[in-house]
CSV table of C-alpha atoms and ligand atoms in Angstrom, one decimal:
chain,number,residue,atom,x,y,z
A,1,MET,CA,20.9,8.5,1.0
A,2,GLY,CA,23.7,9.6,-1.4
A,3,ILE,CA,25.3,12.1,0.9
A,4,ARG,CA,28.9,13.2,1.1
A,5,SER,CA,30.7,15.5,3.5
A,6,MET,CA,31.1,19.1,2.4
A,7,ARG,CA,34.1,21.4,2.8
A,8,TRP,CA,33.0,24.3,4.8
A,9,ASP,CA,34.1,26.8,2.1
A,10,ASP,CA,31.8,25.0,-0.4
A,11,TRP,CA,28.6,25.8,1.4
A,12,ILE,CA,27.2,28.3,-1.1
A,13,GLU,CA,28.2,28.7,-4.8
A,14,ILE,CA,27.7,31.9,-6.7
A,15,ASP,CA,28.3,32.2,-10.4
A,16,HIS,CA,27.7,34.4,-13.5
A,17,GLU,CA,24.0,33.5,-13.5
A,18,LEU,CA,23.4,35.4,-10.2
A,19,PRO,CA,21.6,38.4,-12.1
A,20,LYS,CA,19.3,36.0,-13.9
A,21,TYR,CA,18.4,34.1,-10.8
A,22,HIS,CA,17.9,37.3,-8.9
A,23,LEU,CA,15.5,38.6,-11.5
A,24,ILE,CA,13.5,35.3,-11.7
A,25,ARG,CA,13.3,35.0,-7.9
A,26,SER,CA,12.4,38.6,-7.3
A,27,GLU,CA,9.5,38.2,-9.8
A,28,ARG,CA,8.4,35.0,-8.1
A,29,ILE,CA,8.4,36.7,-4.6
A,30,ARG,CA,6.5,39.7,-6.0
A,31,THR,CA,3.8,37.5,-7.7
A,32,ARG,CA,3.5,34.6,-5.3
A,33,GLY,CA,4.2,36.1,-1.9
A,34,ASP,CA,3.9,33.8,1.0
A,35,LYS,CA,3.4,30.8,-1.3
A,36,VAL,CA,7.2,31.0,-1.9
A,37,VAL,CA,8.6,32.7,1.3
A,38,LYS,CA,7.1,31.9,4.6
A,39,THR,CA,8.0,31.7,8.3
A,40,LEU,CA,5.7,29.8,10.6
A,41,PRO,CA,4.9,30.9,14.1
A,42,PRO,CA,5.4,28.5,17.1
A,43,ARG,CA,2.7,25.9,17.7
A,44,PRO,CA,2.4,23.3,20.5
A,45,GLY,CA,5.4,20.9,20.3
A,46,VAL,CA,7.5,22.9,17.8
A,47,ALA,CA,9.2,26.3,17.8
A,48,GLY,CA,8.5,28.9,15.1
A,49,GLY,CA,11.0,29.5,12.3
A,50,SER,CA,11.8,33.2,13.0
A,51,SER,CA,14.9,32.9,15.2
A,52,ALA,CA,16.5,30.4,12.8
A,53,ALA,CA,15.6,32.6,9.8
A,54,VAL,CA,17.3,35.6,11.4
A,55,GLU,CA,20.4,33.5,12.3
A,56,LEU,CA,20.5,32.2,8.7
A,57,VAL,CA,20.6,35.5,7.0
A,58,TYR,CA,23.5,36.7,9.2
A,59,GLU,CA,25.4,33.4,8.7
A,60,LEU,CA,24.9,33.7,4.9
A,61,SER,CA,25.9,37.3,4.8
A,62,GLU,CA,29.1,36.6,6.8
A,63,PHE,CA,29.9,33.7,4.6
A,64,LEU,CA,29.3,35.5,1.3
A,65,VAL,CA,31.2,38.6,2.0
A,66,ARG,CA,34.3,36.5,3.1
A,67,LYS,CA,34.1,34.1,0.2
A,68,TYR,CA,33.1,36.6,-2.6
A,69,PRO,CA,34.5,40.0,-1.5
A,70,GLN,CA,34.3,41.2,-5.1
A,71,ILE,CA,30.6,40.5,-5.2
A,72,TYR,CA,29.3,41.5,-1.8
A,73,LYS,CA,30.0,44.6,0.4
A,74,VAL,CA,28.7,45.0,4.0
A,75,THR,CA,28.4,47.7,6.6
A,76,ARG,CA,28.7,46.7,10.2
A,77,ARG,CA,27.7,48.2,13.6
A,78,LYS,CA,30.2,48.4,16.5
A,79,ALA,CA,30.8,45.0,18.0
A,80,GLN,CA,28.5,44.0,20.9
A,81,THR,CA,28.1,40.9,22.9
A,82,GLU,CA,25.6,38.4,21.4
A,83,ASP,CA,26.3,39.8,17.9
A,84,PHE,CA,25.9,37.6,14.9
A,85,GLY,CA,29.2,38.9,13.5
A,86,TRP,CA,32.0,36.3,13.0
A,87,TYR,CA,35.4,36.5,14.7
A,88,GLY,CA,34.4,39.4,16.9
A,89,ASP,CA,33.3,41.6,14.0
A,90,GLY,CA,30.3,43.9,14.6
A,91,GLN,CA,27.0,42.6,13.3
A,92,ILE,CA,26.3,43.3,9.6
A,93,GLU,CA,23.8,46.0,9.1
A,94,SER,CA,23.5,46.1,5.4
A,95,ILE,CA,24.8,44.0,2.5
A,96,THR,CA,25.1,45.1,-1.1
A,97,ILE,CA,25.3,42.8,-4.2
A,98,LEU,CA,27.8,44.9,-6.1
A,99,PRO,CA,27.1,43.8,-9.7
A,100,LEU,CA,23.4,44.4,-9.2
A,101,GLN,CA,23.7,47.5,-7.0
A,102,VAL,CA,21.0,46.1,-4.6
A,103,THR,CA,21.3,46.7,-0.9
A,104,TYR,CA,19.5,44.9,1.9
A,105,GLU,CA,19.1,46.1,5.5
A,106,LEU,CA,19.4,42.9,7.5
A,107,ASP,CA,17.5,44.0,10.6
A,108,LYS,CA,14.7,45.7,8.7
A,109,GLU,CA,13.6,43.2,6.0
A,110,ASP,CA,12.2,39.6,6.0
A,111,PRO,CA,15.3,37.5,6.7
A,112,LEU,CA,14.4,34.6,4.4
A,113,ARG,CA,13.4,36.9,1.5
A,114,VAL,CA,16.8,38.6,1.8
A,115,ALA,CA,18.7,35.2,2.3
A,116,THR,CA,17.3,33.8,-0.9
A,117,LEU,CA,17.8,36.9,-3.0
A,118,LEU,CA,21.4,37.2,-1.8
A,119,THR,CA,22.2,33.7,-3.2
A,120,GLN,CA,21.1,31.4,-6.0
A,121,GLU,CA,19.6,29.0,-3.4
A,122,ASP,CA,16.2,27.9,-2.3
A,123,LEU,CA,16.2,27.5,1.5
A,124,ALA,CA,14.3,25.3,4.0
A,125,LEU,CA,14.7,25.5,7.8
A,126,MET,CA,14.0,22.3,9.7
A,127,ILE,CA,13.3,22.6,13.4
A,128,GLU,CA,13.2,19.7,15.9
A,129,GLY,CA,9.9,19.2,17.6
A,130,SER,CA,9.4,17.9,21.1
A,131,ASP,CA,8.6,14.5,19.5
A,132,GLY,CA,12.1,14.4,18.0
A,133,LYS,CA,10.9,14.9,14.4
A,134,TYR,CA,12.1,17.7,12.2
A,135,TYR,CA,9.5,20.1,10.9
A,136,PHE,CA,9.7,22.4,7.9
A,137,GLN,CA,9.0,25.7,9.8
A,138,ALA,CA,10.3,28.3,7.4
A,139,GLY,CA,11.3,28.5,3.8
A,140,ALA,CA,12.1,30.5,0.7
A,141,ILE,CA,11.3,28.0,-2.1
A,142,THR,CA,11.1,30.2,-5.1
A,143,VAL,CA,12.2,27.9,-8.0
A,144,PRO,CA,11.3,24.4,-6.9
A,145,GLY,CA,10.3,23.1,-10.4
A,146,PHE,CA,8.3,20.1,-9.3
A,147,TRP,CA,6.9,20.7,-5.8
A,148,ARG,CA,5.2,23.6,-4.0
A,149,MET,CA,6.2,25.0,-0.7
A,150,GLU,CA,2.5,25.6,0.2
A,151,ASP,CA,1.9,21.8,0.1
A,152,LYS,CA,4.9,21.0,2.4
A,153,ILE,CA,5.4,23.8,4.9
A,154,GLY,CA,4.8,22.8,8.5
A,155,LEU,CA,5.1,19.1,7.8
A,156,PRO,CA,7.7,16.7,9.4
A,157,LEU,CA,10.4,15.2,7.1
A,158,GLU,CA,8.6,11.9,6.6
A,159,GLU,CA,5.3,13.6,5.5
A,160,ILE,CA,7.1,15.9,3.1
A,161,HIS,CA,8.5,12.9,1.3
A,162,LEU,CA,5.5,10.6,1.7
A,163,THR,CA,3.0,13.1,0.3
A,164,GLY,CA,5.2,13.3,-2.8
A,165,ASP,CA,5.4,9.5,-3.2
A,166,VAL,CA,9.2,9.6,-3.2
A,167,PRO,CA,10.2,6.2,-4.4
A,168,GLN,CA,11.3,3.7,-1.6
A,169,TYR,CA,11.0,6.4,1.1
A,170,ARG,CA,9.4,4.2,3.7
A,171,GLU,CA,11.4,1.1,2.8
A,172,LYS,CA,14.9,2.5,2.3
A,173,LEU,CA,15.2,6.2,3.4
A,174,GLN,CA,13.0,7.0,6.4
A,175,ASN,CA,15.0,5.4,9.2
A,176,SER,CA,18.5,6.5,8.0
A,177,LEU,CA,17.3,10.0,7.3
A,178,GLU,CA,15.8,10.5,10.7
A,179,ARG,CA,18.9,9.1,12.4
A,180,PHE,CA,21.0,11.4,10.2
A,181,PHE,CA,19.1,14.5,11.2
A,182,PHE,CA,19.3,13.6,14.9
A,183,LYS,CA,23.1,13.2,14.7
A,184,LEU,CA,24.0,16.0,12.2
A,185,SER,CA,26.5,18.3,14.0
A,186,VAL,CA,27.4,21.9,13.4
A,187,ASN,CA,30.9,21.1,12.1
A,188,LYS,CA,29.9,18.2,9.7
A,189,PRO,CA,27.9,19.8,6.8
A,190,VAL,CA,26.9,17.5,3.9
A,191,LEU,CA,25.9,17.6,0.3
A,192,ARG,CA,23.8,15.5,-2.0
A,193,ASN,CA,22.7,15.8,-5.6
A,194,ASN,CA,19.7,14.7,-7.6
A,195,TYR,CA,18.6,14.9,-11.2
A,196,SER,CA,15.5,14.8,-13.3
A,197,PHE,CA,14.5,15.8,-16.8
A,198,GLN,CA,12.0,18.4,-17.9
A,199,ILE,CA,10.5,19.5,-21.2
A,200,VAL,CA,10.4,23.2,-22.2
A,201,ARG,CA,8.4,24.9,-24.9
A,202,ASP,CA,10.0,26.3,-28.1
A,203,ALA,CA,11.5,29.8,-27.7
A,204,ASN,CA,8.7,31.3,-29.8
A,205,ASP,CA,5.8,29.3,-28.4
A,206,PRO,CA,3.0,31.7,-27.5
A,207,GLN,CA,1.9,29.5,-24.6
A,208,ARG,CA,5.0,30.2,-22.7
A,209,THR,CA,3.8,31.4,-19.3
A,210,ILE,CA,7.0,33.0,-17.8
A,211,SER,CA,8.8,35.2,-20.2
A,212,ASN,CA,12.0,35.7,-18.3
A,213,ASP,CA,12.4,32.0,-17.5
A,214,PRO,CA,12.7,30.1,-20.8
A,215,ASP,CA,14.3,27.0,-19.1
A,216,GLU,CA,11.4,26.8,-16.6
A,217,LEU,CA,13.7,27.1,-13.6
A,218,ALA,CA,10.8,28.3,-11.4
A,219,TRP,CA,8.2,25.8,-12.3
A,220,SER,CA,8.2,22.9,-14.8
A,221,ASP,CA,5.1,24.0,-16.5
A,222,THR,CA,5.4,22.2,-19.7
A,223,THR,CA,6.1,18.9,-18.0
A,224,ILE,CA,3.6,18.9,-15.1
A,225,GLY,CA,1.1,21.6,-15.9
A,226,HIS,CA,0.4,25.0,-14.3
A,227,GLU,CA,1.6,25.4,-10.7
A,228,ASP,CA,-1.8,26.5,-9.5
A,229,TYR,CA,-3.4,23.2,-10.5
A,230,TYR,CA,-0.7,20.9,-9.3
A,231,ASP,CA,-1.7,17.7,-7.5
A,232,GLN,CA,1.3,16.3,-5.7
A,233,LYS,CA,-0.3,12.8,-5.4
A,234,GLY,CA,-0.8,12.5,-9.1
A,235,ARG,CA,2.5,14.4,-9.9
A,236,GLY,CA,0.5,16.4,-12.4
A,237,PRO,CA,-2.5,18.6,-12.7
A,238,PHE,CA,-5.7,17.9,-10.8
A,239,SER,CA,-7.9,15.9,-13.1
A,240,ASP,CA,-10.6,18.6,-13.2
A,241,ALA,CA,-8.1,21.1,-14.4
A,242,GLN,CA,-7.0,18.7,-17.1
A,243,GLN,CA,-10.6,18.3,-18.2
A,244,THR,CA,-11.4,21.9,-18.4
A,245,GLY,CA,-8.3,22.5,-20.6
A,246,LYS,CA,-6.5,24.7,-18.0
A,247,VAL,CA,-3.4,22.6,-18.6
A,248,GLU,CA,-2.2,21.0,-21.8
A,249,PHE,CA,0.6,18.5,-22.2
A,250,ARG,CA,2.9,18.4,-25.1
A,251,PRO,CA,5.5,15.8,-25.7
A,252,PRO,CA,8.9,17.4,-26.5
A,253,GLY,CA,9.1,18.1,-30.3
A,254,SER,CA,12.7,17.2,-30.3
A,255,ALA,CA,15.7,16.8,-27.9
A,256,GLU,CA,16.1,20.6,-28.2
A,257,ASN,CA,13.1,20.8,-25.8
A,258,ILE,CA,14.6,18.6,-23.1
A,259,ARG,CA,16.6,19.8,-20.1
A,260,LEU,CA,18.6,18.1,-17.4
A,261,ARG,CA,17.6,19.6,-14.1
A,262,THR,CA,20.0,18.9,-11.2
A,263,GLU,CA,20.0,20.1,-7.7
A,264,ARG,CA,23.0,20.6,-5.4
A,265,GLN,CA,21.6,20.2,-1.9
A,266,GLY,CA,23.4,21.2,1.3
A,267,LEU,CA,22.6,20.4,4.9
A,268,ARG,CA,24.1,22.1,7.9
A,269,ARG,CA,23.1,22.7,11.5
A,270,LEU,CA,23.0,26.4,12.7
A,271,PRO,CA,25.1,26.8,15.8
A,272,ARG,CA,22.7,29.0,17.9
A,273,SER,CA,19.1,27.9,17.0
A,274,GLY,CA,20.1,24.3,16.3
A,275,ALA,CA,17.9,24.4,13.2
A,276,ILE,CA,19.0,22.5,10.1
A,277,VAL,CA,19.3,24.5,6.9
A,278,PHE,CA,18.6,22.7,3.7
A,279,THR,CA,20.0,24.7,0.7
A,280,ILE,CA,18.9,23.8,-2.8
A,281,ARG,CA,20.8,25.1,-5.8
A,282,THR,CA,19.3,24.2,-9.2
A,283,TYR,CA,21.2,23.9,-12.4
A,284,ILE,CA,19.6,23.4,-15.8
A,285,PHE,CA,21.4,22.2,-18.9
A,286,PRO,CA,20.1,21.5,-22.5
A,287,ILE,CA,20.5,17.8,-23.3
A,288,THR,CA,21.9,18.8,-26.7
A,289,ASP,CA,24.8,20.5,-25.0
A,290,LEU,CA,25.5,17.7,-22.5
A,291,ALA,CA,25.4,15.1,-25.3
A,292,LYS,CA,28.5,16.7,-26.8
A,293,GLU,CA,30.6,15.5,-23.8
A,294,PRO,CA,32.5,12.3,-24.5
A,295,GLY,CA,30.7,9.3,-23.1
A,296,VAL,CA,27.8,11.2,-21.7
A,297,PRO,CA,25.1,10.2,-24.2
A,298,GLY,CA,25.8,6.5,-23.7
A,299,ARG,CA,25.9,6.7,-19.9
A,300,MET,CA,22.8,8.9,-19.7
A,301,ALA,CA,20.8,6.5,-21.9
A,302,SER,CA,21.8,3.5,-19.8
A,303,ALA,CA,21.0,5.4,-16.6
A,304,ILE,CA,17.5,6.2,-17.9
A,305,ARG,CA,17.0,2.6,-19.0
A,306,SER,CA,18.0,1.3,-15.6
A,307,TRP,CA,15.3,3.2,-13.6
A,308,PRO,CA,12.9,0.9,-11.9
A,309,ALA,CA,9.1,1.5,-12.4
A,310,ASP,CA,8.6,3.7,-9.4
A,311,VAL,CA,11.5,6.0,-10.3
A,312,SER,CA,10.3,6.1,-13.9
A,313,ARG,CA,6.9,7.3,-12.7
A,314,TYR,CA,8.4,9.8,-10.3
A,315,LYS,CA,10.6,11.3,-13.0
A,316,ALA,CA,7.7,11.3,-15.5
A,317,LYS,CA,9.7,9.2,-17.9
A,318,ARG,CA,6.9,8.3,-20.3
A,319,LEU,CA,6.5,12.0,-21.3
A,320,TYR,CA,10.0,12.2,-22.9
A,321,ASP,CA,11.7,8.8,-23.1
A,322,ASP,CA,11.1,8.1,-26.8
A,323,VAL,CA,12.6,11.4,-27.8
A,324,ILE,CA,15.5,11.5,-25.4
A,325,LEU,CA,16.6,7.9,-25.8
A,326,SER,CA,16.6,8.0,-29.6
A,327,TYR,CA,18.6,11.2,-29.5
A,328,LEU,CA,21.1,9.8,-26.9
A,329,ASP,CA,21.5,6.5,-28.8
A,330,GLU,CA,22.2,8.3,-32.0
A,331,SER,CA,24.7,10.7,-30.3
A,332,HIS,CA,26.4,7.6,-28.7
A,333,ARG,CA,26.6,5.9,-32.1
A,334,LYS,CA,28.3,8.9,-33.6
A,335,GLN,CA,30.8,9.1,-30.7
A,336,ILE,CA,31.7,5.4,-31.3
A,337,GLU,CA,32.1,6.0,-35.0
A,338,ALA,CA,34.3,9.0,-34.4
A,339,GLY,CA,36.4,7.0,-32.0
A,340,VAL,CA,35.6,9.3,-29.0
A,341,VAL,CA,34.3,6.4,-26.9
A,342,ARG,CA,34.5,2.6,-27.1
A,343,ALA,CA,31.2,0.6,-27.5
A,344,ASP,CA,32.1,-1.4,-24.3
A,345,ASP,CA,33.1,1.5,-22.2
A,346,HIS,CA,30.9,1.7,-19.1
A,347,SER,CA,33.6,2.9,-16.8
A,348,SER,CA,31.7,5.8,-15.1
A,349,ASN,CA,28.2,6.3,-13.8
A,350,TYR,CA,26.1,9.2,-15.0
A,351,PRO,CA,25.9,11.9,-13.7
A,352,TYR,CA,27.8,11.7,-10.4
B,1,LIG,C1,19.8,13.9,3.5
B,1,LIG,C2,18.6,14.5,3.4
B,1,LIG,C3,17.6,14.1,2.4
B,1,LIG,C4,17.5,13.0,1.5
B,1,LIG,C5,18.4,11.8,1.4
B,1,LIG,C6,16.3,13.2,0.7
B,1,LIG,C7,15.8,12.4,-0.2
B,1,LIG,C8,14.9,12.7,-1.2
B,1,LIG,C9,14.6,11.9,-2.4
B,1,LIG,C10,15.3,10.6,-2.8
B,1,LIG,C11,13.7,12.6,-3.1
B,1,LIG,C12,13.2,12.2,-4.5
B,1,LIG,C13,13.8,13.2,-5.5
B,1,LIG,C14,15.3,13.2,-5.4
B,1,LIG,O1,16.0,12.2,-5.8
B,1,LIG,O2,15.8,14.2,-4.8
B,1,LIG,C15,13.3,13.7,-2.3
B,1,LIG,C16,12.4,14.6,-2.7
B,1,LIG,C17,12.0,15.7,-1.9
B,1,LIG,N1,12.6,16.1,-0.7
B,1,LIG,FE1,14.1,15.2,0.2
B,1,LIG,N2,15.7,14.4,1.1
B,1,LIG,C18,16.4,15.0,2.1
B,1,LIG,C19,16.2,16.1,2.8
B,1,LIG,C20,15.1,16.9,2.6
B,1,LIG,C21,14.8,18.1,3.3
B,1,LIG,C22,15.5,18.6,4.5
B,1,LIG,C23,13.6,18.6,2.8
B,1,LIG,C24,12.9,19.8,3.4
B,1,LIG,C25,12.1,20.6,2.8
B,1,LIG,C26,13.3,17.7,1.7
B,1,LIG,C27,12.2,17.9,0.8
B,1,LIG,C28,11.9,17.2,-0.3
B,1,LIG,C29,10.9,17.5,-1.2
B,1,LIG,C30,9.9,18.7,-1.1
B,1,LIG,C31,10.9,16.6,-2.2
B,1,LIG,C32,10.0,16.5,-3.4
B,1,LIG,C33,8.8,15.7,-3.0
B,1,LIG,C34,7.7,15.7,-4.0
B,1,LIG,O3,8.0,15.4,-5.2
B,1,LIG,O4,6.6,16.1,-3.7
B,1,LIG,N3,14.2,16.7,1.6
B,1,LIG,N4,14.0,13.8,-1.2
């Protein structure tokens, strides 16, 4: 499963890109509404997501103001029993992101909308049903890149993965993942990472769909077509959309058009509701920057060459492999020539 334990202090990371993420996510929420932020009501066999969503926004606010007091400021009410405040502090009433001068009233606004705008994370709340399965009952998935919350919300963990044809899910992941969810305790949060590649249009391409998101953080439009026509089974546009020209694929013109997309995913159980919070923080890097790092081009090329057929399909390798591999091989050759790496140095695995 590729998970490792997480230090409690490392739950959420905030960096200098907070304003950019905030802008993109606000725009996504404004334009896509409940396709990107939604809390399901209860249904037979599984509770709704609203108590967990409320608990989450208070947990996040407590965490953020303690870890980043230079970025967040809160006001609190007088302490009462059953408050969400930590260490006996009164419950937070409002939280301000100081560099942005934006304030959210926690008991007045949609908790998941606020939770995702406070951070750089996408958020999924998984709730145990009476059948022991975990259901995706609430989420704020504003910048998923390659999947849509509307296709997955309400589904149990196995269906989320099987509908997306995640390689080897049934064979290798399903049992251990379900056991892991059952056992995950409040004090044992974990992290995992993944990576993929995506193509982006040139900066001056008139067909760019989202002007404030040149790296296609929100949706990998150039790689898999427009979000509104996405068919998760085919991992691309519905065939009729392709035929009517609503989507158009372009191979990357050069390595300048390829990005590494990597997610830092956290899992922790909330103490009161018992829901599991899945946090997804996405980072995007130009390949041309990464290839300057000693040893990276060689290791990245050998990682891509080692993907089995199902992983290659899942990661849409055929769309970019010629361009990326020739660029990485050439960068690797230059690093060997310059004495930066040795030709036989395979000491580390890319990227983690
Ligand atoms: C330890 C926990 C988990 C493991 C080991 C896991 C594993 C995976 C793997 C291997 C993939 C393929 C892409 C990648 O490498 O990341 C994937 C995709 C995905 N996972 Fe998970 N997952 C976990 C938890 C979750 C949770 C809690 C959700 C809840 C929303 C979730 C939602 C998804 C979705 C939506 C995709 C994309 C599916 C698609 O392409 O349609 N995963 N997961």
